[in-house]
Tab-separated table of C-alpha atoms in Angstrom:
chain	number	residue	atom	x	y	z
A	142	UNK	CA	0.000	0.000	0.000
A	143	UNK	CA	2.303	2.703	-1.040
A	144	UNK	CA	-0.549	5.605	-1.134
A	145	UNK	CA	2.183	8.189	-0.464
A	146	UNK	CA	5.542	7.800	-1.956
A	147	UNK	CA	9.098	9.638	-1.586
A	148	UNK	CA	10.949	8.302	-4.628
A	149	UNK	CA	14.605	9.637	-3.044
A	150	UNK	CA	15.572	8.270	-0.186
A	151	UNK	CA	18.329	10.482	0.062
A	152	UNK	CA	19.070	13.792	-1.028
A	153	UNK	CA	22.638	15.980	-0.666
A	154	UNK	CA	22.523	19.405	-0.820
A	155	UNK	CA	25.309	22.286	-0.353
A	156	UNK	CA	24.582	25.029	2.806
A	157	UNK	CA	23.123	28.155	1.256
A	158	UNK	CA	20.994	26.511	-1.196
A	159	UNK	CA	17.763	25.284	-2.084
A	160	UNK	CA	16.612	21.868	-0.999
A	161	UNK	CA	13.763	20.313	-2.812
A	162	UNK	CA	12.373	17.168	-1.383
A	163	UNK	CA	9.421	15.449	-3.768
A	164	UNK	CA	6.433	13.742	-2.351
A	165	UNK	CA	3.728	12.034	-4.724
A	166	UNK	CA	0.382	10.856	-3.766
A	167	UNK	CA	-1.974	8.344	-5.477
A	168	UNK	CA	-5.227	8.409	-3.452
A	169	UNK	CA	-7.547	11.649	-4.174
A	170	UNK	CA	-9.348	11.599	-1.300
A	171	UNK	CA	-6.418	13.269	0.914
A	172	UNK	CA	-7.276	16.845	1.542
A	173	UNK	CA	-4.367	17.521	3.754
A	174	UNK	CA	-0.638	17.394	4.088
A	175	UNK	CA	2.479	17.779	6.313
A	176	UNK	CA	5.700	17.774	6.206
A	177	UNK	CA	7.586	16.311	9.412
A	178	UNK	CA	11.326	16.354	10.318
A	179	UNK	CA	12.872	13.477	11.919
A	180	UNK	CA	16.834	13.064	14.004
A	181	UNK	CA	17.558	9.550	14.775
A	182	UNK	CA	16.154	7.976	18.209
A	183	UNK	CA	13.723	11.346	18.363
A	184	UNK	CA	9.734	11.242	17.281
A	185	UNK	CA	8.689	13.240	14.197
A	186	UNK	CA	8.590	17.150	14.442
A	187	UNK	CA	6.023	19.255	12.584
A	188	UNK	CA	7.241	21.450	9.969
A	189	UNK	CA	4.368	22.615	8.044
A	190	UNK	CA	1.481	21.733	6.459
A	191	UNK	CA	-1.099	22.453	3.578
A	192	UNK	CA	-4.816	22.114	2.919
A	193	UNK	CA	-5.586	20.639	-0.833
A	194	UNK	CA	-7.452	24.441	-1.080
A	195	UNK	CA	-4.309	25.788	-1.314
A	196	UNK	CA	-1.471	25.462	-3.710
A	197	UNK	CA	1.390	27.425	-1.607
A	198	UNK	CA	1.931	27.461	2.118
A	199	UNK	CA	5.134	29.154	3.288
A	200	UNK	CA	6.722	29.932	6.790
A	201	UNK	CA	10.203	31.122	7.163
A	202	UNK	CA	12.420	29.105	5.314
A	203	UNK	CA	9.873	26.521	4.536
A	204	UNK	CA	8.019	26.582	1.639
A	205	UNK	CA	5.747	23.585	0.481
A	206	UNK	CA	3.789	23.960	-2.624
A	207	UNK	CA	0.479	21.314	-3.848
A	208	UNK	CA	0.119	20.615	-7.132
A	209	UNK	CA	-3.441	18.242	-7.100
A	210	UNK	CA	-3.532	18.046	-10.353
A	211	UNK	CA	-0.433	16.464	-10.649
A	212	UNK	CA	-1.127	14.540	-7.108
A	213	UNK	CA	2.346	16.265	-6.003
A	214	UNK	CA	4.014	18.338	-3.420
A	215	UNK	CA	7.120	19.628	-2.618
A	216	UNK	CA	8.724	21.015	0.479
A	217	UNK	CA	11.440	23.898	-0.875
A	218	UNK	CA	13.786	24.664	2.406
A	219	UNK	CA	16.142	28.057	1.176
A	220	UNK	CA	18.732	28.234	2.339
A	221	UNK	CA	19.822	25.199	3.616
A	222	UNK	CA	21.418	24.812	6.960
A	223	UNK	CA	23.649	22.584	8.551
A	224	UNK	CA	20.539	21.593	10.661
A	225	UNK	CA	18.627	20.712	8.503
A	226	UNK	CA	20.268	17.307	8.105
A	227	UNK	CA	17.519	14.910	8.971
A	228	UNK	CA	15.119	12.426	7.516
A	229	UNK	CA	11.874	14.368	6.239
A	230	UNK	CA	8.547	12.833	5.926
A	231	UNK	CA	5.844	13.339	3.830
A	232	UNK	CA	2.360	11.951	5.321
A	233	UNK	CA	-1.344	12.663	4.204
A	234	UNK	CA	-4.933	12.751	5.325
A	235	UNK	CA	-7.878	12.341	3.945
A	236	UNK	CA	-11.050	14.060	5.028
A	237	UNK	CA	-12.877	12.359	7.956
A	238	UNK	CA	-10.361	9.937	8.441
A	239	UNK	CA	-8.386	9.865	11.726
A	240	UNK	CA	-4.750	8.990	10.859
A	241	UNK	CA	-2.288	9.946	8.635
A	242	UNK	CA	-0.127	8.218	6.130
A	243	UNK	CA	3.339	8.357	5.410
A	244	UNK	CA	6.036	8.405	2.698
A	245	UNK	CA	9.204	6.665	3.092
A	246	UNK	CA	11.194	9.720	3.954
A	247	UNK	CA	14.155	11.392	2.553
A	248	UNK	CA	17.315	11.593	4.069
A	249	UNK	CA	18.749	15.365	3.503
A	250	UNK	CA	22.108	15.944	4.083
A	251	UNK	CA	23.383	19.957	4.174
A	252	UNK	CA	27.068	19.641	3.187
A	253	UNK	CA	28.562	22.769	4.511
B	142	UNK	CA	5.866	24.560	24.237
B	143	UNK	CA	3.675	21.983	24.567
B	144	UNK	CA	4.757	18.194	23.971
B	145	UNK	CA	3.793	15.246	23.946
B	146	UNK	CA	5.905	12.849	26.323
B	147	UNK	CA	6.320	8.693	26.094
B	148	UNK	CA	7.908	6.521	28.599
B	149	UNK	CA	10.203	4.374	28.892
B	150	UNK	CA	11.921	5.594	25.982
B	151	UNK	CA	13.530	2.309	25.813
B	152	UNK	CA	11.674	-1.006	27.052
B	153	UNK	CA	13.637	-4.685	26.532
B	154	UNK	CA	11.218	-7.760	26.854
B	155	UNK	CA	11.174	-11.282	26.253
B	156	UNK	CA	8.456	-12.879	23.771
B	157	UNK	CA	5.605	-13.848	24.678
B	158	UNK	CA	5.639	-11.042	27.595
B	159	UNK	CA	3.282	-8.760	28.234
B	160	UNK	CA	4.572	-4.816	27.398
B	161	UNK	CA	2.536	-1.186	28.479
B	162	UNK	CA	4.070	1.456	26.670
B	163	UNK	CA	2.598	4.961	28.465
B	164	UNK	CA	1.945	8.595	26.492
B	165	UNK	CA	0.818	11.798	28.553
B	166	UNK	CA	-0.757	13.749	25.124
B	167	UNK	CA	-1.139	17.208	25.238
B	168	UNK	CA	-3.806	18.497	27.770
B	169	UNK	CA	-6.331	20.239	25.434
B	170	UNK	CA	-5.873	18.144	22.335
B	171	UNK	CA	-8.660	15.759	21.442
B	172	UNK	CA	-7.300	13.227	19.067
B	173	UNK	CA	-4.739	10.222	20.320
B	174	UNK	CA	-2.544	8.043	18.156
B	175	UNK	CA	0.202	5.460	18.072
B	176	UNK	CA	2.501	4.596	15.534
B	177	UNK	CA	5.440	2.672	15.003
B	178	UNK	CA	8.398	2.447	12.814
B	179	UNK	CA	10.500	-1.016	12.004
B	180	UNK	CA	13.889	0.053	11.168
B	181	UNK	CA	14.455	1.589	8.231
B	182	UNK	CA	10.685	1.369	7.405
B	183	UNK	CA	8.276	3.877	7.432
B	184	UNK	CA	5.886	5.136	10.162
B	185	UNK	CA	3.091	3.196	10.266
B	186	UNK	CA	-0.271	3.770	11.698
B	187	UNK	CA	-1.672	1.482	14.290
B	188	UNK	CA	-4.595	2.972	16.233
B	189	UNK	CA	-6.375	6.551	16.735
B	190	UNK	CA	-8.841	7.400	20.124
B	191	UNK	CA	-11.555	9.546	20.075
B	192	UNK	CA	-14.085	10.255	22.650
B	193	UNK	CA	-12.829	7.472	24.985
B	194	UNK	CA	-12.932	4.863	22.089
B	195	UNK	CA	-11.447	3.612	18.786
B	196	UNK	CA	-11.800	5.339	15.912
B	197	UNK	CA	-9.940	4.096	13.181
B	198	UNK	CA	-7.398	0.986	13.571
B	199	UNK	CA	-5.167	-0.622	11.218
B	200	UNK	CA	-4.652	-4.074	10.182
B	201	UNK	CA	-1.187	-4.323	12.487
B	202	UNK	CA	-3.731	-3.594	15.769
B	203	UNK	CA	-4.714	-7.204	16.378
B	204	UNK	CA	-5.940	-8.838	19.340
B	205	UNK	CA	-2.425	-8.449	20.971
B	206	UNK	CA	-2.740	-4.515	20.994
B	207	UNK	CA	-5.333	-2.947	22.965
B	208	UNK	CA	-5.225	1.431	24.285
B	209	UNK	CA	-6.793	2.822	27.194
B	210	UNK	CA	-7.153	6.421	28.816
B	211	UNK	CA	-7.297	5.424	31.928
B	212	UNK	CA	-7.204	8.891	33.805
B	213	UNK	CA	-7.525	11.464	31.326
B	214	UNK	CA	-4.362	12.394	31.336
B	215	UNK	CA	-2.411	9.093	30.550
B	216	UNK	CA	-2.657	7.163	27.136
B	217	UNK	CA	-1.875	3.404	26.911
B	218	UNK	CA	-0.351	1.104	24.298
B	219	UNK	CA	-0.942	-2.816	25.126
B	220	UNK	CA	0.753	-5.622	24.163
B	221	UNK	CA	-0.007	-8.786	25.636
B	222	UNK	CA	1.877	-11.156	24.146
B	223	UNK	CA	4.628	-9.754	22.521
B	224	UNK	CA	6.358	-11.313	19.397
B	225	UNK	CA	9.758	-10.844	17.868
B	226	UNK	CA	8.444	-9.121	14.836
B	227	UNK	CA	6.649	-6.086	17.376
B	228	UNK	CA	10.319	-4.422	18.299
B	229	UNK	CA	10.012	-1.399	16.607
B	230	UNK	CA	9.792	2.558	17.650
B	231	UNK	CA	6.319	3.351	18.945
B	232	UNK	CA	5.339	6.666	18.612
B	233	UNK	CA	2.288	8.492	20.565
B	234	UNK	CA	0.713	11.412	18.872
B	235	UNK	CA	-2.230	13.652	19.652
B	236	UNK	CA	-3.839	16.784	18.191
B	237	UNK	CA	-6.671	18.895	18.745
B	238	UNK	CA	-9.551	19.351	16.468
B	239	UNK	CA	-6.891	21.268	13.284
B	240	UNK	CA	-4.315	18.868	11.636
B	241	UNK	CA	-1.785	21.210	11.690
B	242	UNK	CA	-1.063	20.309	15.877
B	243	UNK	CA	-0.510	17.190	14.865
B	244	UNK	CA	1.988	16.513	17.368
B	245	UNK	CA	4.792	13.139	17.903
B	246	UNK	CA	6.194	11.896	21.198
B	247	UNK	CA	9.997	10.903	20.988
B	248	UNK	CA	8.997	7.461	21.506
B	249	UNK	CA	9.414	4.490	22.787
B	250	UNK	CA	12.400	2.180	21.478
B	251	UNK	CA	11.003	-1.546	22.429
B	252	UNK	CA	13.094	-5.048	21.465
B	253	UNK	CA	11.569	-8.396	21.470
B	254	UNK	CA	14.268	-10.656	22.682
């Protein structure tokens, strides 16, 4: 069951620049979206999030953009810091329903 | 800030023993979770609380499992016969009524020996 899919499990990326970490969905019910950061040994952390009403959602140095259409989103991080080494999920909800469902993950490394 | 905190963060058992892994959510949230992750798989989603029930559980949440909220406060994951195949992270979660509190414990590390 692979309703939510990260196709890179790991991405490199040099400090200062734009990360880009990919996130496809395949079931159209999901009306909602997050983004969570994980460290080894740790739980996940919130980053940000999206409704399917919007196409853009941006805080800070986050940015994650929805593309239903497509059944795609995207978490742009600029620039990227050292600290933002970690393993980033993407997970999805659909309306009504209580739990959420999650990519793989990608592992970003910041090279500095 | 607010979290959500799990203990033990690391529990060792023998199969067939029984395991209670413990969660305090968030006071005000409404919504209560666990998850787990197998190494180097993804989070899964086991079982979600509502209203002092179930509401939604997944195929993993067999007899074995069971939750309570015994207090009000605390949030229990049951195990009552564990297997070798059940070490994994377990992960409480809770919200309130908006997605975007959707918020993880650090978890609980257990091994099956």
């Amino acid at each position: 069951d692979q309703q939510v899919k990260q196709n890179s499990p790991s991405l490199s990326v040099q400090e200062g620049r734009i990360s880009i970490l990919n996130c496809d969905y395949t079931n159209s019910m999901f009306d909602y979206f997050l983004w969570y950061k994980k460290y080894p040994a740790e739980g996940p952390t919130f980053l940000i999030s999206i409704s399917s009403i919007k196409d853009k959602n941006e805080d800070g140095r986050f940015t994650v953009f929805l593309n239903k259409s497509a059944k795609h989103l995207s978490l742009h991080i600029v620039p990227s810091q050292p600290g933002d080494s970690a393993v980033y999920f993407c997970a999805a909800s659909g309306q009504g329903a209580q739990k959420l469902v999650f990519g793989q993950g990608t592992r970003l490394t910041i090279n500095p | 800030e607010p979290e959500v905190t799990q203990t033990p963060s690391h529990q060792v058992t023998q199969m067939g023993q029984e395991v209670i892994l413990r969660c305090v959510p968030i006071s005000n949230h409404l919504y209560f979770y666990w998850y787990r992750q197998i190494l180097g798989q993804k989070v899964e989603f086991l079982v979600s609380f509502y209203n002092n029930e179930i509401s939604e559980k997944s195929e993993i949440f067999d007899d074995q499992f069971s939750v309570e909220r015994p207090d009000g406060s605390n949030f229990t994951l049951k195990i009552r016969s564990t297997k070798l195949e059940d070490s994994a992270m377990y992960f409480c979660a809770s919200r309130p009524f908006a997605y975007y509190g959707y918020t993880f414990g650090s978890g609980t590390r257990l091994t099956v020996v």
